[in-house]
Structure formats: structure tokens, C-alpha cells
CSV table of C-alpha atoms in Angstrom, one decimal:
chain,number,residue,atom,x,y,z
A,89,MET,CA,122.7,96.0,69.9
A,90,SER,CA,122.6,98.7,72.5
A,91,ASN,CA,125.1,98.9,75.4
A,92,THR,CA,122.5,100.5,77.5
A,93,HIS,CA,121.5,98.7,80.7
A,94,PRO,CA,117.7,97.9,80.7
A,95,ASP,CA,117.2,99.8,83.9
A,96,GLU,CA,119.0,102.8,82.4
A,97,GLU,CA,116.4,102.9,79.6
A,98,LEU,CA,113.6,102.7,82.3
A,99,VAL,CA,115.1,105.6,84.1
A,100,ARG,CA,115.1,107.6,80.9
A,101,GLN,CA,111.4,106.7,80.4
A,102,ILE,CA,110.6,107.7,83.9
A,103,GLU,CA,112.4,111.1,83.4
A,104,LEU,CA,110.6,111.7,80.1
A,105,LEU,CA,107.1,110.8,81.5
A,106,SER,CA,107.6,112.7,84.8
A,107,GLY,CA,109.5,115.7,83.5
A,108,GLN,CA,111.8,115.2,86.5
A,109,LYS,CA,115.6,114.7,86.3
A,110,VAL,CA,116.6,112.1,88.9
A,111,THR,CA,120.1,113.5,89.2
A,112,ASP,CA,118.6,116.8,90.5
A,113,CYS,CA,117.9,115.0,93.8
A,114,TYR,CA,120.8,115.2,96.3
A,115,GLN,CA,119.2,113.0,98.9
A,116,CYS,CA,118.4,115.6,101.6
A,117,GLY,CA,115.3,113.5,102.6
A,118,ALA,CA,112.9,116.5,102.8
A,119,CYS,CA,110.5,114.6,100.5
A,120,THR,CA,110.3,111.6,102.8
A,121,SER,CA,110.2,113.5,106.0
A,122,GLY,CA,107.1,115.4,104.8
A,123,CYS,CA,105.4,112.6,103.1
A,124,PRO,CA,102.2,111.6,105.0
A,125,VAL,CA,102.3,108.0,103.7
A,126,ALA,CA,106.1,107.4,103.7
A,127,GLU,CA,105.8,105.1,106.7
A,128,MET,CA,103.5,102.8,104.8
A,129,MET,CA,105.8,102.6,101.8
A,130,ASP,CA,108.4,99.8,101.3
A,131,VAL,CA,110.4,102.3,99.2
A,132,PRO,CA,109.9,105.9,100.4
A,133,PRO,CA,110.5,108.8,98.0
A,134,SER,CA,114.1,109.6,98.9
A,135,LYS,CA,115.1,105.9,98.5
A,136,ALA,CA,113.1,105.7,95.3
A,137,MET,CA,115.1,108.6,93.9
A,138,ARG,CA,118.3,106.9,94.9
A,139,LEU,CA,117.3,103.6,93.2
A,140,LEU,CA,116.8,105.6,90.0
A,141,GLN,CA,120.1,107.3,90.4
A,142,LEU,CA,121.7,103.9,90.6
A,143,ASN,CA,119.9,102.6,87.6
A,144,ARG,CA,117.9,100.2,89.7
A,145,ALA,CA,114.5,101.2,88.3
A,146,GLY,CA,113.3,97.6,88.2
A,147,GLU,CA,113.4,97.5,92.0
A,148,LEU,CA,111.3,100.7,92.2
A,149,LEU,CA,108.8,99.4,89.7
A,150,ALA,CA,108.5,96.2,91.8
A,151,SER,CA,107.8,98.1,95.0
A,152,SER,CA,104.4,98.9,96.4
A,153,GLY,CA,105.5,102.4,97.4
A,154,ILE,CA,104.8,103.8,94.0
A,155,TRP,CA,101.2,102.7,94.5
A,156,MET,CA,101.0,104.2,97.9
A,157,CYS,CA,101.9,107.8,96.8
A,158,ALA,CA,98.9,110.0,97.5
A,159,SER,CA,100.1,112.6,95.0
A,160,CYS,CA,99.5,115.3,97.6
A,161,LEU,CA,102.5,117.3,96.3
A,162,VAL,CA,104.2,117.7,99.7
A,163,CYS,CA,107.4,116.1,98.4
A,164,GLY,CA,107.7,118.5,95.5
A,165,THR,CA,106.8,121.5,97.6
A,166,ARG,CA,109.5,120.6,100.2
A,167,CYS,CA,112.3,119.6,97.8
A,168,PRO,CA,114.9,122.4,97.6
A,169,ARG,CA,115.7,121.2,94.1
A,170,GLY,CA,112.1,121.2,92.9
A,171,VAL,CA,112.0,117.4,92.3
A,172,ASP,CA,108.4,116.2,92.4
A,173,TYR,CA,108.4,112.6,93.5
A,174,ALA,CA,104.7,112.3,92.9
A,175,ARG,CA,105.3,112.8,89.2
A,176,VAL,CA,108.0,110.1,89.3
A,177,ALA,CA,105.6,107.7,91.1
A,178,GLU,CA,102.9,108.5,88.5
A,179,ALA,CA,105.3,107.8,85.7
A,180,CYS,CA,106.3,104.5,87.2
A,181,ARG,CA,102.6,103.5,87.5
A,182,ALA,CA,102.0,104.5,83.9
A,183,ILE,CA,104.9,102.4,82.7
A,184,LEU,CA,103.5,99.4,84.6
A,185,LEU,CA,99.9,99.9,83.5
A,186,ARG,CA,100.9,100.4,79.8
A,187,ALA,CA,102.9,97.2,80.0
A,188,ARG,CA,100.0,95.5,81.7
A,189,SER,CA,102.4,94.2,84.3
A,190,SER,CA,100.7,96.0,87.1
A,191,LYS,CA,99.8,94.2,90.3
A,192,LEU,CA,96.5,96.0,90.1
A,193,ASP,CA,94.0,95.2,87.4
A,194,PRO,CA,91.6,98.2,87.2
A,195,ASP,CA,88.8,96.0,86.0
A,196,MET,CA,89.1,93.8,89.1
A,197,VAL,CA,88.5,96.7,91.6
A,198,SER,CA,85.1,96.6,93.2
A,199,ALA,CA,83.0,99.6,94.0
A,200,GLU,CA,83.6,99.0,97.8
A,201,GLU,CA,87.4,99.0,97.2
A,202,CYS,CA,87.1,102.2,95.1
A,203,GLU,CA,85.8,104.0,98.2
A,204,ASP,CA,89.0,103.1,100.1
A,205,ILE,CA,91.5,103.9,97.2
A,206,PRO,CA,93.6,107.0,97.7
A,207,GLN,CA,92.7,110.0,95.6
A,208,GLN,CA,95.8,109.5,93.5
A,209,ALA,CA,93.7,108.7,90.4
A,210,PHE,CA,91.7,111.9,90.8
A,211,ILE,CA,94.8,114.0,91.3
A,212,ALA,CA,96.6,112.3,88.4
A,213,ALA,CA,93.7,113.0,86.1
A,214,PHE,CA,93.5,116.6,87.3
A,215,ARG,CA,97.2,117.1,86.5
A,216,LYS,CA,96.8,115.6,83.0
A,217,PHE,CA,93.7,117.6,82.1
A,218,ALA,CA,94.3,120.9,83.9
A,219,GLY,CA,97.5,121.6,81.9
């Protein structure tokens, strides 16, 4: 039996998938202040990083903020420590989609809704296939 807290294991998964180390963030807030969609997020980037630092990954995965991230890369560009929150949000979405515990079922999205969906899917695919 492992003595690891379940959320601690989730944080490790998020770090592995994103390539980001959550302890690199020192909460300066540059990511959130530059994020064009932070005001629409229930958990903005700096708070999301803090939740991960506190091993409260479950709260982050339950938030809608990870789905609002536009993957515009402003957060990573502004971060003095080089932490790219967009990759963290993408890892969170991947964990939920792989577990099929997402609030969003891709098969249930209509063509009309696709026109309104942020470009995060396009950008995420670009990252994966552009190396």
C-alpha cells in the first residue's frame, strides 16, 4: 500500500505529461495578469499552480478553468521561471479525457458549437505534431 496522497500522484502525472515542474512557480502572478481569458476562469493560472503545489490537483481537475485556457502561450512567455501553464492545463484535460471523466464528450459537440470552441484543440495538436 502506498503512502502517497492520491492528489500527489495526480500532480506527478501532470508534471510528467506537461513537462513542467509545479514547484518552479513562485506565485508572481505574471501568467494570470497576462492571460486573455483569466477573468472567465474559475481557477486562473497562478491559483491553479498553487493548487498543484498544495497537492490539491483534484480541485484543479474539477474546475472549468483548465477548459478555458486558450493555449495562447502568453503565460509561459511572461513567466520568469519559464513555467508554461498552457501545458499544465493541457495535461489536466488529457488526464480527464483519458479517464473519460470529462465534463465534455467530444462526440456530443455539434458543428455549430465547434465554430465557437477556442482554438485550444488546434494549438494542442500543433504542439504534439510539430515536435
